[in-house]
Coordinates of N, CA and C in Angstrom, one line a residue:
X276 N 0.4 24.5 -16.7 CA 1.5 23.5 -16.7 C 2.1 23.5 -18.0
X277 N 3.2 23.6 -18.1 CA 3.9 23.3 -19.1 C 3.4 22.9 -20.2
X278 N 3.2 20.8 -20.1 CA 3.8 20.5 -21.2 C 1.9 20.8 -21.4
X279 N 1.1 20.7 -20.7 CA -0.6 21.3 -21.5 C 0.2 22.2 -22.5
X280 N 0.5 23.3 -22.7 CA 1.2 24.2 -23.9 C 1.4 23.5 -25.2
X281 N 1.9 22.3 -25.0 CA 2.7 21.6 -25.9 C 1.6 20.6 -27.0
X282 N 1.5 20.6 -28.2 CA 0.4 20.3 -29.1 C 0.9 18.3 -29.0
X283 N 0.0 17.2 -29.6 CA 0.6 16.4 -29.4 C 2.0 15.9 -30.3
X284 N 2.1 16.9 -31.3 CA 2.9 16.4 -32.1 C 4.4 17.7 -31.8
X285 N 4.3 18.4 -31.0 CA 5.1 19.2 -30.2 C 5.8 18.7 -29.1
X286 N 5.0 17.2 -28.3 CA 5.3 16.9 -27.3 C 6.2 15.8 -27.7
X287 N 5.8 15.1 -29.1 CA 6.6 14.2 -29.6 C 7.4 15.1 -30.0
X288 N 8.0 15.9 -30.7 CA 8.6 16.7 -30.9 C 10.2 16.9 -30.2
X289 N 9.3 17.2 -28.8 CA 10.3 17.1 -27.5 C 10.8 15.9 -27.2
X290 N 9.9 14.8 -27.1 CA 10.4 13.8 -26.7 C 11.9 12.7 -27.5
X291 N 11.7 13.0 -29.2 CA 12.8 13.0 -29.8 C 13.8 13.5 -29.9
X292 N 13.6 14.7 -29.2 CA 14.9 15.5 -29.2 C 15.7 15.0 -27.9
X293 N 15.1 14.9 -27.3 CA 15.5 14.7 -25.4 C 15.9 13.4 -25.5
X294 N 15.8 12.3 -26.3 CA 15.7 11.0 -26.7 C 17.2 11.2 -27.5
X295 N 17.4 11.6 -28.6 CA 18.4 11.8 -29.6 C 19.6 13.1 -28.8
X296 N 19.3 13.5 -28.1 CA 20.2 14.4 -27.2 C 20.1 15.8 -28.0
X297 N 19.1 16.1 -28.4 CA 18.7 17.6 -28.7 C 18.4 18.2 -27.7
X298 N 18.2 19.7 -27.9 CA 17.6 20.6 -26.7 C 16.8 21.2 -27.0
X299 N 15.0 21.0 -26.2 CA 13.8 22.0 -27.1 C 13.8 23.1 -25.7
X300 N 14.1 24.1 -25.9 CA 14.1 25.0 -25.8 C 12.6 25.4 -25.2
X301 N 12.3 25.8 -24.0 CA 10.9 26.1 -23.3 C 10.5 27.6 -23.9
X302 N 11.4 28.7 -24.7 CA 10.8 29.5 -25.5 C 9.8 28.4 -26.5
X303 N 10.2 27.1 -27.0 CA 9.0 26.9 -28.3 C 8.1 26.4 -27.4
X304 N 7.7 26.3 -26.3 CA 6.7 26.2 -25.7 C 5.6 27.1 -25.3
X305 N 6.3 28.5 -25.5 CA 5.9 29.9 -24.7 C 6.6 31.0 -25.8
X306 N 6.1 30.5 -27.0 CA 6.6 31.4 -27.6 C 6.8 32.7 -28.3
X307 N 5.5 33.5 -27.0 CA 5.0 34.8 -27.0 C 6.7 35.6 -26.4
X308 N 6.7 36.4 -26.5 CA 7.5 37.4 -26.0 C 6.8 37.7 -24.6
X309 N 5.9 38.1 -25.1 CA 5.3 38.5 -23.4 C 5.4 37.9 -22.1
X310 N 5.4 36.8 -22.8 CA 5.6 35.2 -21.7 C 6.6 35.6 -21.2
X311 N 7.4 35.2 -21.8 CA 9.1 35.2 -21.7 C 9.7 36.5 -20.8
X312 N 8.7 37.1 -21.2 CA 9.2 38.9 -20.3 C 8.8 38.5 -18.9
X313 N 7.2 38.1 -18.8 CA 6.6 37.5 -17.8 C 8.0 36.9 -16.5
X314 N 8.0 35.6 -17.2 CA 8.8 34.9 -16.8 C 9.9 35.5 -16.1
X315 N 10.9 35.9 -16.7 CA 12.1 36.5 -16.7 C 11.7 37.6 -15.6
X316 N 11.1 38.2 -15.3 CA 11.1 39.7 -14.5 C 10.6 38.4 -13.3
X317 N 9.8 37.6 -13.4 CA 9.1 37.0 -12.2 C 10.6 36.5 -11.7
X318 N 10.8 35.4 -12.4 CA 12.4 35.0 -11.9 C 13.4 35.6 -10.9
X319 N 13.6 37.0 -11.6 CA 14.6 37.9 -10.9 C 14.1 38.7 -9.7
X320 N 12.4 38.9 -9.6 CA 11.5 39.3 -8.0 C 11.6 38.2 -7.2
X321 N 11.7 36.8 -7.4 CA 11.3 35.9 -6.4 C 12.4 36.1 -5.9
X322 N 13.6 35.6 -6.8 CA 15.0 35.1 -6.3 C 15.4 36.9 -5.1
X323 N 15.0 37.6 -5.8 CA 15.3 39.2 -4.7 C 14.6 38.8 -3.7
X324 N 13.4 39.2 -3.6 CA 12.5 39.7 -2.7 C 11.8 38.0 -2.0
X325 N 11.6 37.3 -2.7 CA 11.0 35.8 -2.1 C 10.0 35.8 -2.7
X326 N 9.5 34.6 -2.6 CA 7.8 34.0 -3.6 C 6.9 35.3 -2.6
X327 N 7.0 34.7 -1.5 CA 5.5 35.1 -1.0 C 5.8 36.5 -0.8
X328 N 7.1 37.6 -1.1 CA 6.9 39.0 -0.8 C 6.8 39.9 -2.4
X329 N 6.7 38.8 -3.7 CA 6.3 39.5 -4.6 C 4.8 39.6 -4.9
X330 N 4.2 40.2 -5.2 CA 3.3 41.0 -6.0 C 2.9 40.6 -6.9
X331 N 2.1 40.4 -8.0 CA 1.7 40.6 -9.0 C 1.8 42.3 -9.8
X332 N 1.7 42.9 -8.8 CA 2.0 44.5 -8.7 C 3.2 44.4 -9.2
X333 N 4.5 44.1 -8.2 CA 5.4 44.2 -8.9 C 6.1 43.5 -9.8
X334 N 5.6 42.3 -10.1 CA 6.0 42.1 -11.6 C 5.6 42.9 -12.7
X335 N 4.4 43.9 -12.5 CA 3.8 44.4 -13.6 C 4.5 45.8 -13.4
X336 N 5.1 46.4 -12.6 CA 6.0 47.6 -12.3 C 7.1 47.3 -12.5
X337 N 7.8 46.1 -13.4 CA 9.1 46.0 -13.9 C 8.9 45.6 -15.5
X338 N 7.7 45.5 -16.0 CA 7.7 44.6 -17.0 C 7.3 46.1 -18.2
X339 N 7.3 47.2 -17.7 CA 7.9 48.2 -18.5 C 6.1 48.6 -19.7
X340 N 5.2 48.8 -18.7 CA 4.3 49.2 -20.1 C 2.5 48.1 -20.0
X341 N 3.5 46.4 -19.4 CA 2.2 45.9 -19.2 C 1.4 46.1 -18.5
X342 N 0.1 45.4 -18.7 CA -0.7 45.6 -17.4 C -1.3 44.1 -16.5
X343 N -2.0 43.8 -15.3 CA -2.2 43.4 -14.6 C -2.7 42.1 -15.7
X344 N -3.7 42.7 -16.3 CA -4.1 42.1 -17.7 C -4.0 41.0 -18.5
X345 N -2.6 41.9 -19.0 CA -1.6 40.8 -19.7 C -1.1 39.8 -19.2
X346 N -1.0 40.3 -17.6 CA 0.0 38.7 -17.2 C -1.4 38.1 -17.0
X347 N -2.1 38.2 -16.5 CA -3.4 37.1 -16.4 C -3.9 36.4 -17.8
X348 N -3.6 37.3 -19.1 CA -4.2 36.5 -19.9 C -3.5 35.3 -20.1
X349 N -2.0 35.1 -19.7 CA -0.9 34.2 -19.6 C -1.2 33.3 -18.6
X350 N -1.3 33.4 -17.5 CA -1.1 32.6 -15.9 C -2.2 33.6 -15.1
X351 N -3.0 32.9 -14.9 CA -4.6 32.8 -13.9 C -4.1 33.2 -12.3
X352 N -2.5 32.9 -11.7 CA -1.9 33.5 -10.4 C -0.7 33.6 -10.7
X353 N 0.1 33.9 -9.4 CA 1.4 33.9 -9.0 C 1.6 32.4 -9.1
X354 N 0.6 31.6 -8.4 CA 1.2 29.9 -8.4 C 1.7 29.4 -10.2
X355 N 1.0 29.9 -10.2 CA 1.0 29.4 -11.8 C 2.1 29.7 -12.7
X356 N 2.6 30.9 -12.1 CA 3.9 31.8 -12.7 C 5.2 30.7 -12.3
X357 N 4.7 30.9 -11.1 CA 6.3 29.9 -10.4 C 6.3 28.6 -10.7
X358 N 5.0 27.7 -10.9 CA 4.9 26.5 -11.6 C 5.8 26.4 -13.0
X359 N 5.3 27.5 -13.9 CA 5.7 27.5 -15.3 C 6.8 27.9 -15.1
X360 N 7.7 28.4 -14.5 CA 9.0 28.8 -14.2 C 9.9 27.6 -13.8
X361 N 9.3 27.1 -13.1 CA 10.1 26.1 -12.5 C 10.4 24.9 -13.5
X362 N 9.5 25.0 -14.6 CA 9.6 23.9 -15.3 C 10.4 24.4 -16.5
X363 N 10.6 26.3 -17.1 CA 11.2 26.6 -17.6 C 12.9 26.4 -17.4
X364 N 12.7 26.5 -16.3 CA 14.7 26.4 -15.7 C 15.0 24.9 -15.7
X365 N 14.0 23.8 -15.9 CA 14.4 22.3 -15.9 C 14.5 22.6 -17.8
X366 N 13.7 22.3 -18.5 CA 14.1 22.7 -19.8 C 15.3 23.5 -20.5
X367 N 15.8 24.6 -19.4 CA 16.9 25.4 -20.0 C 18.2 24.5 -19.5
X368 N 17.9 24.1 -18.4 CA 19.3 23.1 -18.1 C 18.9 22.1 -17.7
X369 N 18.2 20.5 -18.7 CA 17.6 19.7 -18.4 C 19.1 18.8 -18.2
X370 N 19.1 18.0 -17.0 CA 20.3 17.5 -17.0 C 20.6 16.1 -17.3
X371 N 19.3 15.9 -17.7 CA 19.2 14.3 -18.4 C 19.8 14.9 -19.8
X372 N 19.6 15.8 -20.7 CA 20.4 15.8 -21.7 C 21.8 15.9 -21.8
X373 N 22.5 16.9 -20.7 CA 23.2 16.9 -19.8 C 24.4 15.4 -20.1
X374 N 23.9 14.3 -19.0 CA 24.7 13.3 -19.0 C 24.5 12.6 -20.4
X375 N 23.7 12.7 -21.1 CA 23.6 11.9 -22.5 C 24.5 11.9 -23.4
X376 N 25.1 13.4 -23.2 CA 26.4 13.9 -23.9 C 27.4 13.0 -23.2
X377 N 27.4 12.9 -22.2 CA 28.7 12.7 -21.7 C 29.2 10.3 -21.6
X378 N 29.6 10.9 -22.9 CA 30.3 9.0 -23.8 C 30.6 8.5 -23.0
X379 N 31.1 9.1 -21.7 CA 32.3 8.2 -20.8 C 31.6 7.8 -19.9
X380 N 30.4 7.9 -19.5 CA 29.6 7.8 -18.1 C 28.5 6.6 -18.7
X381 N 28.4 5.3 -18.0 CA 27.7 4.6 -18.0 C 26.3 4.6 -17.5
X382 N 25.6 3.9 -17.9 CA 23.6 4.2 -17.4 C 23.7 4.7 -15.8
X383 N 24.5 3.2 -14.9 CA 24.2 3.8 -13.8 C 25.0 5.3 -13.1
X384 N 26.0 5.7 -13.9 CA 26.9 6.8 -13.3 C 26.5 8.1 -14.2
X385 N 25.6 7.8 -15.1 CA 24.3 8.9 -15.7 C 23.3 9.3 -14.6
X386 N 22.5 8.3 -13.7 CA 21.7 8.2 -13.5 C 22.0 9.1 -11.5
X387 N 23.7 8.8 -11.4 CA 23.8 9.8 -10.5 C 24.3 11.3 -10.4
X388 N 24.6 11.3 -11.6 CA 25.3 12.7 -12.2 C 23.4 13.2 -12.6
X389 N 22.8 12.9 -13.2 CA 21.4 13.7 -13.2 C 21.1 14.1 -11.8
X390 N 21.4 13.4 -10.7 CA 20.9 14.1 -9.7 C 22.1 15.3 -8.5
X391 N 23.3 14.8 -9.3 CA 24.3 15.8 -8.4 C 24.3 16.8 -9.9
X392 N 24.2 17.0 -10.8 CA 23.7 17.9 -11.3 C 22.3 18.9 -11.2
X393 N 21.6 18.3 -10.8 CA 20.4 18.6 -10.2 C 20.1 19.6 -9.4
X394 N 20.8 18.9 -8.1 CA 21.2 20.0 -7.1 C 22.0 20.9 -7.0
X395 N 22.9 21.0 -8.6 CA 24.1 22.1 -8.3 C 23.1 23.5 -9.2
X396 N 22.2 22.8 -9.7 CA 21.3 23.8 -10.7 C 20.5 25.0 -9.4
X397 N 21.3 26.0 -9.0 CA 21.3 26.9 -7.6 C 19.9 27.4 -7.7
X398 N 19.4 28.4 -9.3 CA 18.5 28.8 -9.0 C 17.1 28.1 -9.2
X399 N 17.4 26.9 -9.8 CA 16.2 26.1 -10.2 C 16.2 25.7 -8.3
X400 N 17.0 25.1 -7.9 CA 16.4 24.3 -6.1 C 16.6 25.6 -5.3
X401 N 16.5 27.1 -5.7 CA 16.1 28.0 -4.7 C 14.4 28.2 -5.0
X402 N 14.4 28.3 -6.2 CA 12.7 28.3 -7.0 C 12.8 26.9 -6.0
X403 N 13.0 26.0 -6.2 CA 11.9 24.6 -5.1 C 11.8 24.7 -4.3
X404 N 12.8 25.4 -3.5 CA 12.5 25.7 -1.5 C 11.4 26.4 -1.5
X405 N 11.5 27.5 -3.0 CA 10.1 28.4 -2.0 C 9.3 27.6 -2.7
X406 N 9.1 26.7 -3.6 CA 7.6 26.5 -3.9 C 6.9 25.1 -2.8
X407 N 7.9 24.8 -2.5 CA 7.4 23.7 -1.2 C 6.1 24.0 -0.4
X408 N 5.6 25.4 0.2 CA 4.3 25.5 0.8 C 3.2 25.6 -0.1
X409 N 3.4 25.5 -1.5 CA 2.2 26.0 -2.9 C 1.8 24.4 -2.9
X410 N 2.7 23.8 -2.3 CA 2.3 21.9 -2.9 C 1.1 21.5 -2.0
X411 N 0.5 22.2 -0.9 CA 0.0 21.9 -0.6 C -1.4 22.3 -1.1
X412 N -1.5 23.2 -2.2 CA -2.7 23.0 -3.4 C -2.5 22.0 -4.2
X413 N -3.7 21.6 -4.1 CA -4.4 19.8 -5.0 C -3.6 20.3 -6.4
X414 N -4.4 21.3 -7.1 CA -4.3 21.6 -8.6 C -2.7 21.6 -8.2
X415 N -1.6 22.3 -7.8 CA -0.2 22.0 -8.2 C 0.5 20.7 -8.0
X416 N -0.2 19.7 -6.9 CA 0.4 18.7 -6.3 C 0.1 17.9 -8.1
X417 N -1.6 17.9 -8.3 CA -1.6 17.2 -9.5 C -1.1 17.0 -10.6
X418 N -0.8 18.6 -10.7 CA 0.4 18.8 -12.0 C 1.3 18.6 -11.6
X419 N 2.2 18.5 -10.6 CA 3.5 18.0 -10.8 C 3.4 16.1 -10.5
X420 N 2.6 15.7 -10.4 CA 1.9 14.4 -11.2 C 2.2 13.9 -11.8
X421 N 1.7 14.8 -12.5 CA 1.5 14.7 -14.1 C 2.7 14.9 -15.2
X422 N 3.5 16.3 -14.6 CA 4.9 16.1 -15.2 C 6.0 15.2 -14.9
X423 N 5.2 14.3 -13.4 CA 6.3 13.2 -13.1 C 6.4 12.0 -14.1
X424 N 4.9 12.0 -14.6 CA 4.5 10.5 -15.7 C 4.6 10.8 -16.6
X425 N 4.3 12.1 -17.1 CA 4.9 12.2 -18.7 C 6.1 12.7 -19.0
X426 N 7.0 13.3 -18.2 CA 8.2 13.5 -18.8 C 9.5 12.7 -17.6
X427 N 9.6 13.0 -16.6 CA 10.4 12.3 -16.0 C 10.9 10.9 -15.8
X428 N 9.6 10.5 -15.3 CA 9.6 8.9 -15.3 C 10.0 8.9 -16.7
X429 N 9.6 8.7 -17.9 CA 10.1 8.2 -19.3 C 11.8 8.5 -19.5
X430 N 12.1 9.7 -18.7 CA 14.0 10.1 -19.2 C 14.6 9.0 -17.8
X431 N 14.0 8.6 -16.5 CA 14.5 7.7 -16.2 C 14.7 6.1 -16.3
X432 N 13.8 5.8 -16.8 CA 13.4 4.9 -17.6 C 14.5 4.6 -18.5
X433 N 14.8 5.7 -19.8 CA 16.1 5.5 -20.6 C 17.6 5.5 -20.0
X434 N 17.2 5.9 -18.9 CA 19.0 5.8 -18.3 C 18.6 4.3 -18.1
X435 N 18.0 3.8 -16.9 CA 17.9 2.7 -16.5 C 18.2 1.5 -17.7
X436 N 17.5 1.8 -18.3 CA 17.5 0.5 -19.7 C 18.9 0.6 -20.0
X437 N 19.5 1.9 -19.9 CA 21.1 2.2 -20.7 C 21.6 1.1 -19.7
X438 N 21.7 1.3 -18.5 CA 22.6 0.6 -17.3 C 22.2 -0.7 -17.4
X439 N 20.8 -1.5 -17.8 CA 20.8 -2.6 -18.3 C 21.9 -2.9 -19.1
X440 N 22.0 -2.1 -20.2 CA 22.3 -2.9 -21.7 C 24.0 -2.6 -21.3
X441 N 24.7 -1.9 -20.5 CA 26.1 -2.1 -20.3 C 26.1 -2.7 -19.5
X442 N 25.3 -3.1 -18.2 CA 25.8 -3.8 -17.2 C 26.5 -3.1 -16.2
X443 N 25.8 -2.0 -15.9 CA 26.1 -1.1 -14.5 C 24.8 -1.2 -13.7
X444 N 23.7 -1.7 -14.3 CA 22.3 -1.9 -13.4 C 22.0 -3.0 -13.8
X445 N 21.2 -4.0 -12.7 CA 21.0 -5.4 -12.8 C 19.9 -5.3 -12.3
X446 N 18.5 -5.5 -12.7 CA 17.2 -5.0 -12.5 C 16.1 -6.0 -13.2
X447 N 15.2 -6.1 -12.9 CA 14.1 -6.7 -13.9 C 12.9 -5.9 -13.7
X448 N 13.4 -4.6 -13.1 CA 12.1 -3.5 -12.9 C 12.2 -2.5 -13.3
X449 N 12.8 -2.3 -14.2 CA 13.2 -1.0 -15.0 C 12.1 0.2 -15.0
X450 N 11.3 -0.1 -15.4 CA 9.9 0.7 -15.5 C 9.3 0.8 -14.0
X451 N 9.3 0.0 -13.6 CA 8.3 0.4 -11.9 C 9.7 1.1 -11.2
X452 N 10.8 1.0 -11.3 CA 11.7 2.0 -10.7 C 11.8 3.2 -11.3
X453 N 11.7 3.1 -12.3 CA 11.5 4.7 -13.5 C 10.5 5.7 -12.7
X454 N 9.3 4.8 -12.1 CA 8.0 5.6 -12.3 C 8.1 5.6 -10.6
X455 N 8.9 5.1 -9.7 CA 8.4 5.1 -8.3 C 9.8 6.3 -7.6
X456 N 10.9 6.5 -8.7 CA 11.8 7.0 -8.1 C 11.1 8.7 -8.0
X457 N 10.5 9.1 -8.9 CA 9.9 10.6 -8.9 C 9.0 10.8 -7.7
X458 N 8.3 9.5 -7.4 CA 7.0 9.6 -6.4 C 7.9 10.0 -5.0
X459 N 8.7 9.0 -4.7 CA 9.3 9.0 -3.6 C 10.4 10.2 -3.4
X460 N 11.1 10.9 -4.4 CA 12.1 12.1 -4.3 C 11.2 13.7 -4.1
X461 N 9.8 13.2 -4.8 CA 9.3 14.3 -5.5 C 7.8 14.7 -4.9
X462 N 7.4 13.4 -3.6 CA 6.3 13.5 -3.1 C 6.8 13.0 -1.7
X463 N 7.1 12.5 -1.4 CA 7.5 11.8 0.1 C 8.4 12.4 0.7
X464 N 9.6 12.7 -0.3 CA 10.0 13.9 0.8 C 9.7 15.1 0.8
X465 N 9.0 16.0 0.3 CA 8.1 16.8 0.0 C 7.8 17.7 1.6
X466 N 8.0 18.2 2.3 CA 7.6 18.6 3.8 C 6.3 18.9 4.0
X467 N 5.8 19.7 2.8 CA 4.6 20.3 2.8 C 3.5 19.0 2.7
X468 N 3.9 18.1 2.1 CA 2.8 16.9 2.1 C 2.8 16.0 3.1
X469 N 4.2 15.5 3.5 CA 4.7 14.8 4.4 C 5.5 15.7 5.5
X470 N 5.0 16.3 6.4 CA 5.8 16.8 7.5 C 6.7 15.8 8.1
X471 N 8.0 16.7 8.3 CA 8.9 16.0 8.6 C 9.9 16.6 9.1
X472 N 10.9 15.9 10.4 CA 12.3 17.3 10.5 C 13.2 17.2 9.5
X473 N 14.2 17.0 10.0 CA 15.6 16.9 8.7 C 16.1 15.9 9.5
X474 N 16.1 15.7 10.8 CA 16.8 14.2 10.8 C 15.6 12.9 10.4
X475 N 14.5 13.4 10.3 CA 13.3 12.5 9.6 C 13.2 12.3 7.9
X476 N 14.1 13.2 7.4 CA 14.0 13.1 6.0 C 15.3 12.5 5.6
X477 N 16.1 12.9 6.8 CA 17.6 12.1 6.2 C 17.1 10.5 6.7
X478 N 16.3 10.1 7.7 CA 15.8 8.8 7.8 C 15.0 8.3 6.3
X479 N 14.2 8.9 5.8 CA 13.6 8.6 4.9 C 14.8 8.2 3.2
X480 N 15.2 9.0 3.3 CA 16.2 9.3 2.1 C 16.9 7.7 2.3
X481 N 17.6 7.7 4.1 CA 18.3 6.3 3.4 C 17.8 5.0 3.6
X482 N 16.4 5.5 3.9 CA 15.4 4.1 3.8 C 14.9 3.8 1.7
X483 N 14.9 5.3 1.5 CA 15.0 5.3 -0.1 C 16.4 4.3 -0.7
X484 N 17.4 4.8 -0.4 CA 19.0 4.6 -0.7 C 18.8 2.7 -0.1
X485 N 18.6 1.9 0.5 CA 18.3 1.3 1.1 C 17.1 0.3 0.3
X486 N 16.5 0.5 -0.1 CA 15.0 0.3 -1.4 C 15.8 -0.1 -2.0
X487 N 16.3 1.2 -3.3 CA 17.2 1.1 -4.3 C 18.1 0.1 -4.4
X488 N 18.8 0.1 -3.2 CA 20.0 -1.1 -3.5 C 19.7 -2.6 -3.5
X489 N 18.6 -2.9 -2.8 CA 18.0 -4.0 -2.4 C 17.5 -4.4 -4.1
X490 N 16.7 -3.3 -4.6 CA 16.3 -3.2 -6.2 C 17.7 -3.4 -7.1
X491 N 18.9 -3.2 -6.6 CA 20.2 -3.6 -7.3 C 19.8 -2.2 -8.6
X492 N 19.8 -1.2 -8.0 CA 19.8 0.5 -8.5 C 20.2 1.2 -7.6
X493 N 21.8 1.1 -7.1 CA 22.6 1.7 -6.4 C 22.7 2.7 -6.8
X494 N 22.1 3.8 -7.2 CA 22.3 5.2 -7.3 C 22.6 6.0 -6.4
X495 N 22.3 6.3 -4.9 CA 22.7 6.8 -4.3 C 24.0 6.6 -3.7
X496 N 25.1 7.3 -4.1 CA 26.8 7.3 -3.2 C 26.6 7.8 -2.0
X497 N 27.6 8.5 -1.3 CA 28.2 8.8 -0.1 C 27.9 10.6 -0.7
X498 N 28.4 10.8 -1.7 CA 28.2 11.8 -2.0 C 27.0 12.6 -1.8
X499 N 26.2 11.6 -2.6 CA 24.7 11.8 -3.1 C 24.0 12.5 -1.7
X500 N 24.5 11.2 -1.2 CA 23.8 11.0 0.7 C 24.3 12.3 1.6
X501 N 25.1 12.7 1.1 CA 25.9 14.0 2.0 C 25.2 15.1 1.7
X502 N 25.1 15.4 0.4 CA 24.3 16.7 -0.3 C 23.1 16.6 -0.2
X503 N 22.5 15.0 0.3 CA 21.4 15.1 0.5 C 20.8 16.1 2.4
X504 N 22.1 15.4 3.2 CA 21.8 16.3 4.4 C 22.5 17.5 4.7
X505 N 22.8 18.2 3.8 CA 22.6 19.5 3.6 C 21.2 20.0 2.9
X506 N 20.9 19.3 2.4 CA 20.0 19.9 1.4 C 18.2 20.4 2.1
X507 N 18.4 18.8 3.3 CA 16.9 18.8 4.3 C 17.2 20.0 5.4
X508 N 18.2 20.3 5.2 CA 18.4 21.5 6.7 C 18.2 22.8 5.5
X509 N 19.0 22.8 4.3 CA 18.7 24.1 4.1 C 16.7 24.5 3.7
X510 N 16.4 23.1 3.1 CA 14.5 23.2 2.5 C 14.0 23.0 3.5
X511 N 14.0 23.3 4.6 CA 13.3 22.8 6.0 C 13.7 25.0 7.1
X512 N 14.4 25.2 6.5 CA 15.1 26.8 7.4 C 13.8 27.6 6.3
X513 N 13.9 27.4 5.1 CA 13.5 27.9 4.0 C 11.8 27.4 4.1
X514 N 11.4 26.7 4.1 CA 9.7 26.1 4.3 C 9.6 26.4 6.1
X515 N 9.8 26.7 6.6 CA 9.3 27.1 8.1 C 9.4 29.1 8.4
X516 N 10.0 29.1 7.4 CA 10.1 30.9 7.3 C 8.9 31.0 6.6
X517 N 8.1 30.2 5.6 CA 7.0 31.1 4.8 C 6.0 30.9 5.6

């Protein structure tokens, strides 16, 4: 997993930066070359050929020289590759830093631009369709956990408190909505954990949307809500093919 890589004063490291609107870069996490080669060749077999029709074979028949070896002394499988990947393309275009830049956008109109940014990030939510049947291993469900409580929840959290302090969010739960919005986007609609069709997930979503507003954290628009039912028909064509 990722931020395991990260020393603790690396992770503070990160956290100031992402805090102060810097960008750490997931090379200083993976700062081998080989990684990065790793990476990068894995990236361009999934998005061709699909998760489950690459190889380990053929990542090591494009990577020019290595061996089986090498990528193992890096990542223990393929799951592990696409885990660390997945978290590489959130770090190259984290979109919480994203809106932080952007002066003009208040907490709560940050807080829905991270997520229509989100979904416009093509090849990071093609990497999530296919990794949707791997969640059904414990060890990946747990790490993505784990990156929900240490890194996510904390960057929602700061928008939230932002929408406090202008008065586009009216809340006295800033923190238990920080920490419940990842559970519920990132585990409940999940198909692989929670089976479900697409008119069952668009039920779920605006029982989510529905929550939220009741919490007076209107983040979900019309917009939001639209790209959301596209989104359960295309991760639902995509998780029934593997």
């Amino acid at each position: 997993m990722y931020l395991d890589k990260l020393t603790q004063k690396e992770y503070n490291t990160y956290q100031t930066n992402e805090m102060e609107g810097g960008r750490y870069m997931a090379r200083n996490k993976y700062p081998e070359i080989t990684v990065e080669r790793i990476l990068e060749v894995s990236q361009r077999l999934f998005m061709e050929k699909g998760y489950d029709n690459t190889t380990i074979q053929d990542i090591v028949n494009e990577l020019g020289g290595l061996t089986k070896g090498a990528i193992y002394h890096h990542f223990k499988s393929k799951e592990e590759i696409i885990d660390a990947l997945g978290e590489k393309l959130f770090f190259d275009n984290n979109p919480f830093i994203t809106v932080q830049n952007q002066k003009n956008l208040n907490g709560l109109e940050k807080m829905r631009e991270v997520i229509k940014l989100n979904h416009a990030d093509n090849d990071r939510a093609e990497l999530g369709k296919q990794s949707i049947p791997l969640l059904k291993n414990p060890r990946l469900l747990a790490e993505l956990a784990d990156t929900n409580r240490k890194l996510i929840a904390p960057l929602w959290l700061q928008l939230i408190q932002e929408g406090i302090e202008d008065g586009s969010i009216q809340t006295e739960y800033a923190k238990e909505l920080s920490e419940l919005l990842p559970l519920l986007t990132n585990f409940w609609l999940i198909p692989s954990v929670y089976p479900a069709t697409p008119e069952e997930l668009l039920s779920k979503f605006a029982f989510i949307k529905y929550l939220l507003d009741s919490m007076n954290l209107p983040i979900i628009d019309d917009e939001i809500f639209g790209m959301a039912q596209n989104c359960f028909y295309s991760v639902l064509v995509t998780y029934f093919k593997s």
